[in-house]
N, CA and C of each residue as an Amber inpcrd file, in Angstrom:
protein
   432
 -36.8650000 -31.8240000   1.7560000 -36.1540000 -30.7900000   2.4740000
 -34.9110000 -30.4070000   1.6680000 -34.6890000 -29.1000000   1.5200000
 -33.5420000 -28.6450000   0.7450000 -32.5530000 -27.9300000   1.6580000
 -31.3330000 -27.9120000   1.2320000 -30.3020000 -27.1840000   1.9750000
 -29.9680000 -25.8800000   1.2620000 -30.9490000 -25.3120000   0.5880000
 -30.7690000 -24.0990000  -0.1870000 -30.2980000 -22.9220000   0.6670000
 -30.6850000 -22.8910000   1.9200000 -30.3390000 -21.7630000   2.7770000
 -28.8250000 -21.6460000   2.9950000 -28.1010000 -22.7300000   2.8140000
 -26.6600000 -22.6840000   3.0380000 -25.8730000 -22.4150000   1.7670000
 -26.5330000 -22.3350000   0.6680000 -25.8300000 -22.1110000  -0.5990000
 -25.7230000 -20.6330000  -0.9160000 -24.6640000 -20.3110000  -1.6120000
 -24.4920000 -18.9420000  -2.1100000 -25.2370000 -18.8430000  -3.4220000
 -26.0330000 -17.8110000  -3.5410000 -26.7600000 -17.5910000  -4.7860000
 -25.7550000 -17.3760000  -5.9120000 -26.0530000 -17.8690000  -7.1080000
 -25.0940000 -17.7930000  -8.2100000 -24.6450000 -16.3740000  -8.5590000
 -25.5200000 -15.3980000  -8.3850000 -25.1650000 -14.0440000  -8.7950000
 -24.7690000 -13.1550000  -7.6160000 -24.4430000 -13.7320000  -6.4760000
 -24.1000000 -12.9310000  -5.3020000 -22.9330000 -12.0060000  -5.5840000
 -21.8790000 -12.5130000  -6.2010000 -20.7060000 -11.6870000  -6.4540000
 -20.9830000 -10.6390000  -7.5230000 -21.8640000 -10.9300000  -8.4510000
 -22.2750000  -9.9390000  -9.4400000 -23.0140000  -8.7900000  -8.7910000
 -23.8600000  -9.1130000  -7.8020000 -24.5830000  -8.0760000  -7.0700000
 -23.6250000  -7.2240000  -6.2530000 -22.6540000  -7.8560000  -5.6120000
 -21.6790000  -7.1090000  -4.8240000 -20.8610000  -6.1730000  -5.6910000
 -20.4420000  -6.6360000  -6.8430000 -19.6280000  -5.7840000  -7.7080000
 -20.4320000  -4.6170000  -8.2580000 -21.7520000  -4.7800000  -8.3980000
 -22.5540000  -3.6510000  -8.8620000 -22.7980000  -2.6540000  -7.7340000
 -22.7700000  -3.1240000  -6.4920000 -22.9640000  -2.2280000  -5.3490000
 -21.7030000  -1.4190000  -5.0580000 -20.5380000  -2.0210000  -5.2230000
 -19.2650000  -1.3550000  -4.9700000 -18.4830000  -1.3580000  -6.2790000
 -18.5220000  -0.2490000  -7.0130000 -17.8520000  -0.2060000  -8.3150000
 -16.3380000  -0.3400000  -8.1880000 -15.7420000  -1.0200000  -9.1480000
 -14.3100000  -1.2800000  -9.1000000 -13.5020000  -0.3970000 -10.0400000
 -14.1200000   0.5540000 -10.6750000 -13.4130000   1.4130000 -11.6240000
 -12.4850000   2.3970000 -10.9490000 -11.6690000   3.0520000 -11.7610000
 -10.7430000   4.0540000 -11.2440000 -11.2340000   5.4780000 -11.4950000
 -12.4120000   5.6040000 -12.0950000 -12.9570000   6.9370000 -12.3350000
 -13.4100000   7.5490000 -11.0110000 -13.5850000   8.8460000 -10.9830000
 -13.8820000   9.5880000  -9.7630000 -15.2030000   9.1460000  -9.1390000
 -16.2160000   8.8910000  -9.9430000 -17.5180000   8.4720000  -9.4190000
 -17.4010000   7.1180000  -8.7210000 -16.6730000   6.1840000  -9.3120000
 -16.4840000   4.8690000  -8.6950000 -15.7180000   4.9730000  -7.3810000
 -14.6820000   5.7990000  -7.3710000 -13.8920000   5.9700000  -6.1460000
 -14.7630000   6.5870000  -5.0600000 -15.5700000   7.5790000  -5.4270000
 -16.4580000   8.2260000  -4.4490000 -17.4250000   7.2110000  -3.8450000
 -18.0430000   6.3900000  -4.6790000 -18.9920000   5.3900000  -4.1780000
 -18.2890000   4.3650000  -3.2920000 -17.0810000   3.9780000  -3.6680000
 -16.3200000   3.0040000  -2.8810000 -15.9680000   3.5620000  -1.5020000
 -15.5450000   4.8140000  -1.4590000 -15.1880000   5.4460000  -0.1910000
 -16.4230000   5.6210000   0.6840000 -17.5370000   6.0220000   0.0830000
 -18.7710000   6.1790000   0.8510000 -19.2410000   4.8370000   1.4130000
 -19.0990000   3.7660000   0.6270000 -19.4940000   2.4330000   1.0950000
 -18.5940000   1.9790000   2.2480000 -17.2970000   2.2600000   2.1560000
 -16.3690000   1.8770000   3.2180000 -16.6650000   2.6640000   4.4930000
 -16.9510000   3.9390000   4.3600000 -17.2880000   4.7480000   5.5410000
 -18.5550000   4.2300000   6.1910000 -19.5430000   3.8540000   5.3920000
 -20.7830000   3.3030000   5.9480000 -20.5060000   1.9990000   6.6860000
 -19.6670000   1.1540000   6.1160000 -19.3030000  -0.1130000   6.7450000
 -18.5930000   0.1230000   8.0810000 -17.6820000   1.0850000   8.1100000
 -16.8840000   1.3150000   9.3170000 -17.5900000   2.1530000  10.3790000
 -18.5090000   3.0180000   9.9830000 -19.1020000   3.9490000  10.9580000
 -20.6140000   3.8720000  11.1030000 -21.3410000   3.2980000  10.1650000
 -22.7950000   3.3970000  10.2430000 -23.5480000   2.1410000   9.8940000
 -22.9950000   1.0010000  10.1980000 -23.5880000  -0.2640000   9.7930000
 -24.8160000  -0.6400000  10.6200000 -24.7700000  -0.3900000  11.9200000
 -25.8630000  -0.7690000  12.8220000 -26.3380000   0.4360000  13.6060000
 -27.6180000   0.4310000  13.9540000 -28.1650000   1.4450000  14.8450000
 -28.3260000   0.8120000  16.2150000 -27.8620000   1.4990000  17.2450000
 -28.0030000   0.9880000  18.6040000 -29.4850000   1.0330000  18.9580000
 -30.0550000  -0.1110000  19.3660000 -31.4870000  -0.1510000  19.6860000
 -31.8690000   0.8750000  20.7570000 -32.9850000   1.5390000  20.5310000
 -33.4760000   2.5330000  21.4710000 -32.8650000   3.9090000  21.2780000
 -31.8950000   4.0110000  20.3720000 -31.2660000   5.3080000  20.0900000
 -31.2780000   5.5140000  18.5830000 -30.7910000   6.6260000  18.1710000
 -30.6420000   6.8960000  16.7500000 -29.1590000   6.9030000  16.3740000
 -28.3010000   6.3900000  17.2770000 -26.8530000   6.4280000  17.1010000
 -26.3770000   5.2010000  16.3420000 -25.5710000   5.4310000  15.3250000
 -25.0670000   4.3360000  14.4980000 -23.6270000   4.0050000  14.8670000
 -23.3210000   2.7160000  14.8070000 -21.9490000   2.2530000  14.9640000
 -21.6400000   1.3230000  13.8060000 -20.3770000   1.0900000  13.5950000
 -19.9900000   0.2350000  12.4850000 -18.9110000  -0.7430000  12.8860000
 -18.2940000  -1.2900000  11.8800000 -17.2780000  -2.3140000  12.0700000
 -16.0830000  -1.7890000  12.8590000 -15.7870000  -0.5080000  12.7730000
 -14.6570000   0.0730000  13.4950000 -14.8070000  -0.1260000  14.9960000
 -15.9970000   0.1100000  15.5230000 -16.2420000  -0.0530000  16.9570000
 -16.2820000  -1.5370000  17.3200000 -16.8600000  -2.3430000  16.4720000
 -16.9380000  -3.7800000  16.7430000 -15.5440000  -4.3960000  16.7600000
 -14.6770000  -3.9680000  15.8480000 -13.3070000  -4.4720000  15.8180000
 -12.5190000  -4.0860000  17.0780000 -12.9270000  -2.9900000  17.7330000
 -12.2480000  -2.5830000  18.9620000 -12.4010000  -3.6090000  20.0760000
 -13.3620000  -4.4740000  19.9580000 -13.5450000  -5.5070000  20.9790000
 -12.4740000  -6.5830000  20.8950000 -11.7600000  -6.6430000  19.7640000
 -10.6300000  -7.5680000  19.6120000  -9.3780000  -6.8010000  20.0250000
  -8.7060000  -7.2260000  21.1020000  -7.5400000  -6.4660000  21.5740000
  -6.4580000  -6.3160000  20.4990000  -5.9420000  -5.1170000  20.3680000
  -4.8740000  -4.6930000  19.4660000  -5.1440000  -5.0460000  17.9960000
  -5.3430000  -6.3130000  17.6860000  -5.5450000  -6.7450000  16.2990000
  -6.7310000  -6.0730000  15.6360000  -7.8140000  -5.9000000  16.3810000
  -8.9900000  -5.2400000  15.8250000  -8.7100000  -3.7900000  15.4950000
  -7.9440000  -3.1350000  16.3560000  -7.5820000  -1.7380000  16.1000000
  -6.6750000  -1.6130000  14.8840000  -5.7810000  -2.5660000  14.7310000
  -4.8820000  -2.5600000  13.5690000  -5.6940000  -2.7460000  12.2880000
  -6.6240000  -3.6890000  12.2810000  -7.4610000  -3.9280000  11.0990000
  -8.2910000  -2.6890000  10.7750000  -8.9040000  -2.0860000  11.8030000
  -9.6940000  -0.8710000  11.5850000  -8.8610000   0.2740000  11.0410000
  -7.6360000   0.3930000  11.5460000  -6.7470000   1.4580000  11.0740000
  -6.3000000   1.2200000   9.6330000  -6.0630000  -0.0410000   9.2940000
  -5.6890000  -0.3540000   7.9090000  -6.8350000  -0.0380000   6.9560000
  -8.0560000  -0.3220000   7.3780000  -9.2110000   0.0040000   6.5410000
  -9.3660000   1.5230000   6.4050000  -9.1020000   2.2470000   7.4910000
  -9.1270000   3.7080000   7.4290000  -8.0170000   4.2470000   6.5460000
  -6.8360000   3.6100000   6.6080000  -5.7120000   4.0340000   5.7730000
  -6.0090000   3.7960000   4.2970000  -6.8490000   2.8020000   3.9890000
  -7.2360000   2.5720000   2.6010000  -7.9640000   3.7950000   2.0530000
  -8.7860000   4.4350000   2.8840000  -9.4740000   5.6480000   2.4320000
  -8.4590000   6.7290000   2.0740000  -7.3970000   6.8340000   2.8490000
  -6.3540000   7.8260000   2.5630000  -5.6320000   7.4660000   1.2740000
  -5.4040000   6.1840000   1.0440000  -4.7760000   5.7450000  -0.1980000
  -5.6490000   6.1110000  -1.3990000  -6.9570000   5.9180000  -1.2560000
  -7.8730000   6.3230000  -2.3330000  -7.8100000   7.8350000  -2.5370000
  -7.6630000   8.5900000  -1.4580000  -7.5500000  10.0500000  -1.5560000
  -6.2920000  10.4340000  -2.3340000  -5.2120000   9.6970000  -2.1070000
  -3.9720000   9.9440000  -2.8550000  -4.2070000   9.7380000  -4.3390000
  -4.9610000   8.6980000  -4.6720000  -5.2620000   8.4140000  -6.0770000
  -6.1430000   9.4970000  -6.6910000  -6.8620000  10.2310000  -5.8710000
  -7.6980000  11.3260000  -6.3700000  -6.8980000  12.6140000  -6.5520000
  -5.6370000  12.6130000  -6.1410000  -4.7940000  13.7920000  -6.2970000
  -4.9430000  14.8050000  -5.1830000  -5.3340000  14.3510000  -4.0050000
  -5.4810000  15.2790000  -2.8840000  -4.1100000  15.7300000  -2.4020000
  -4.0690000  16.8850000  -1.7620000  -2.7910000  17.4570000  -1.3200000
  -2.2020000  16.6530000  -0.1640000  -0.9040000  16.8160000   0.0170000
  -0.2130000  16.1240000   1.1170000  -0.7320000  16.6100000   2.4650000
  -1.1230000  17.8630000   2.5440000  -1.6580000  18.4060000   3.8020000
  -2.9870000  17.7360000   4.1540000  -3.8430000  17.5820000   3.1600000
  -5.1240000  16.9130000   3.3990000  -4.9040000  15.4600000   3.8140000
  -3.9800000  14.7900000   3.1420000  -3.7110000  13.3890000   3.4710000
  -3.0790000  13.2680000   4.8590000  -2.2290000  14.2180000   5.2320000
  -1.6300000  14.2020000   6.5710000  -2.7090000  14.3620000   7.6330000
  -3.6530000  15.2380000   7.3720000  -4.7710000  15.4210000   8.3120000
  -5.5910000  14.1380000   8.4330000  -5.8100000  13.4800000   7.2910000
  -6.5620000  12.2330000   7.3030000  -5.7950000  11.1420000   8.0570000
  -4.4820000  11.0320000   7.8290000  -3.6760000  10.0530000   8.5670000
  -3.6790000  10.3870000  10.0590000  -3.7110000  11.6770000  10.3960000
  -3.8120000  12.0810000  11.8000000  -5.1070000  11.5860000  12.4200000
  -6.2080000  11.7030000  11.6710000  -7.4930000  11.1960000  12.1590000
  -7.4390000   9.6860000  12.4000000  -6.8360000   8.9590000  11.4630000
  -6.7110000   7.5000000  11.6090000  -5.8290000   7.1760000  12.8130000
  -4.7460000   7.9270000  13.0000000  -3.8460000   7.6990000  14.1270000
  -4.5130000   7.9510000  15.4680000  -5.2780000   9.0430000  15.5740000
  -6.0070000   9.3360000  16.8100000  -7.0200000   8.2360000  17.0940000
  -7.7150000   7.7960000  16.0500000  -8.6880000   6.7130000  16.1840000
  -8.0090000   5.4440000  16.7050000  -6.8240000   5.1420000  16.1820000
  -6.0700000   3.9660000  16.6270000  -5.6710000   4.1050000  18.0940000
  -5.1400000   5.2720000  18.4590000  -4.6950000   5.4850000  19.8340000
  -5.8580000   5.4290000  20.8240000  -7.0080000   5.9790000  20.4390000
  -8.1800000   5.8960000  21.3160000  -8.6480000   4.4480000  21.4540000
  -8.5580000   3.7040000  20.3660000  -9.0530000   2.3290000  20.3680000
  -8.2160000   1.3610000  21.1600000  -6.9180000   1.6470000  21.3430000
  -6.0780000   0.6830000  22.0580000  -6.1570000   0.8290000  23.5690000
  -6.9340000   1.7870000  24.0560000  -7.1350000   1.8970000  25.5020000
  -7.8790000   0.6420000  25.9560000  -7.2900000  -0.1050000  26.8990000
  -7.9220000  -1.3570000  27.3240000  -9.3420000  -1.1490000  27.8730000
 -10.2080000  -2.0650000  27.5660000 -11.5810000  -2.1860000  28.0400000
 -12.5040000  -1.0750000  27.5340000 -12.1870000   0.1760000  27.7630000
 -13.0980000   1.2620000  27.4210000 -12.7650000   1.9530000  26.1000000
 -11.8140000   1.4440000  25.3370000 -11.3670000   2.1010000  24.1120000
 -12.4290000   2.2340000  23.0400000 -13.4280000   1.3660000  23.0620000
 -14.4720000   1.4250000  22.0430000 -15.3460000   2.6640000  22.2020000
 -15.4880000   3.1660000  23.4270000 -16.3710000   4.3110000  23.6620000
 -15.8330000   5.5810000  23.0080000 -14.5900000   6.0150000  23.3110000
 -14.1120000   7.2200000  22.6170000 -13.9440000   7.0000000  21.1110000
 -13.6450000   5.7650000  20.7270000 -13.5130000   5.4520000  19.3050000
 -14.8610000   5.6260000  18.6050000 -15.9380000   5.2440000  19.2610000
 -17.2750000   5.3990000  18.6720000 -17.6580000   6.8690000  18.5560000
 -17.1410000   7.6900000  19.4370000 -17.4860000   9.1110000  19.4170000
 -16.6150000   9.9170000  18.4630000 -15.3780000   9.4910000  18.2150000
 -14.4570000  10.2650000  17.3770000 -14.7750000  10.1490000  15.8890000
 -15.0990000   8.9750000  15.3770000 -15.5040000   8.7380000  13.9910000
 -14.5200000   9.3010000  12.9570000 -13.3110000   8.7810000  12.9570000
 -12.2750000   9.2720000  12.0480000 -12.6380000   9.0640000  10.5820000
 -13.3010000   7.9730000  10.2750000 -13.6390000   7.6850000   8.8750000
 -14.6890000   8.6520000   8.3420000 -15.6240000   9.0680000   9.1930000
 -16.6020000  10.0750000   8.7720000 -15.9250000  11.4210000   8.5520000
 -14.9720000  11.7470000   9.4200000 -14.2220000  12.9930000   9.2480000
 -13.4370000  12.9660000   7.9410000 -12.8050000  11.8250000   7.6600000
 -12.0200000  11.7100000   6.4300000 -12.9180000  11.7550000   5.1990000
 -14.0980000  11.1610000   5.2870000 -15.0320000  11.2260000   4.1620000
 -15.4220000  12.6770000   3.8740000 -15.6300000  13.4730000   4.9140000
 -15.9640000  14.8870000   4.7150000 -14.8350000  15.6190000   3.9890000
 -13.5880000  15.3230000   4.3680000 -12.4330000  15.9450000   3.7190000
 -12.3960000  15.5550000   2.2420000 -12.6130000  14.2830000   1.9590000
 -12.5870000  13.7960000   0.5730000 -13.7420000  14.3990000  -0.2260000
 -14.9330000  14.4360000   0.3530000 -16.0860000  14.9990000  -0.3590000
 -15.8780000  16.4730000  -0.6690000 -15.2910000  17.2030000   0.2780000
 -15.0090000  18.6200000   0.0380000 -14.0780000  18.7800000  -1.1640000
 -13.0530000  17.9210000  -1.2320000 -12.1140000  17.9530000  -2.3580000
 -12.8290000  17.5970000  -3.6610000 -13.6270000  16.5290000  -3.6240000
 -14.3170000  16.1020000  -4.8460000 -15.3250000  17.1430000  -5.3210000
 -16.0540000  17.7460000  -4.3960000 -17.0410000  18.7580000  -4.7820000
 -16.3810000  19.9810000  -5.4080000 -15.1600000  20.2770000  -4.9720000
 -14.4410000  21.4320000  -5.5210000 -13.7900000  21.1160000  -6.8620000
 -13.1340000  19.9390000  -6.9530000 -12.3400000  19.6090000  -8.1450000
 -13.0510000  18.7020000  -9.1360000 -14.0550000  17.9730000  -8.7030000
 -14.8090000  17.0660000  -9.5800000 -16.3010000  17.1850000  -9.2650000
 -16.9090000  18.3400000  -9.5290000 -18.3090000  18.5220000  -9.1380000
 -19.2770000  17.5830000  -9.8500000 -18.8790000  17.0350000 -10.9750000
 -19.7760000  16.1230000 -11.6870000 -19.9230000  14.7880000 -10.9800000
 -19.0510000  14.5020000  -9.9940000 -19.1410000  13.2290000  -9.2750000
 -20.1480000  13.2840000  -8.1400000 -20.6480000  14.4770000  -7.8110000
 -21.6160000  14.6050000  -6.7270000 -22.9100000  13.9180000  -7.0980000
 -23.4780000  13.2230000  -6.1210000 -24.7220000  12.5080000  -6.3260000
 -25.7920000  13.1420000  -5.4660000 -26.9090000  13.5020000  -6.0730000
 -28.0180000  14.0780000  -5.3350000 -28.9080000  12.9330000  -4.8730000
 -29.0270000  12.8100000  -3.5370000 -29.8520000  11.7420000  -2.9930000
 -31.2220000  12.2880000  -2.6830000 -32.2290000  11.4880000  -2.9340000
 -33.5680000  12.0020000  -2.6880000 -34.5210000  10.9990000  -2.2030000
């Protein structure tokens, strides 16, 4: 009998780093932001529906602290947007989305429901993609 199931595979971190690029080039930043949005908004599908939820909604189940963690992760997307040279107006709109998401999430007991419907990180990803498609069209990836 082996205890192999409890061990971390030797190349696990190598696989993770290839999935989420760590470079500062526009393509790496785009992939990183898309991966973070997927983690926060589309990680699981609710059984019997086609609706996806992510870590943002799950963190809402932890009073206050979960909302703070989710907001910090959302703010990271805005920080990446700053590194891409986005305008202050675009970043203010993105911070507004994160703030609304935080305020909806801190409503006791039922805060996860409006938070699941608002999807601030998906909205922010759309803003970032619009900027990248306009200013860095070579970073666009055609999925098929």
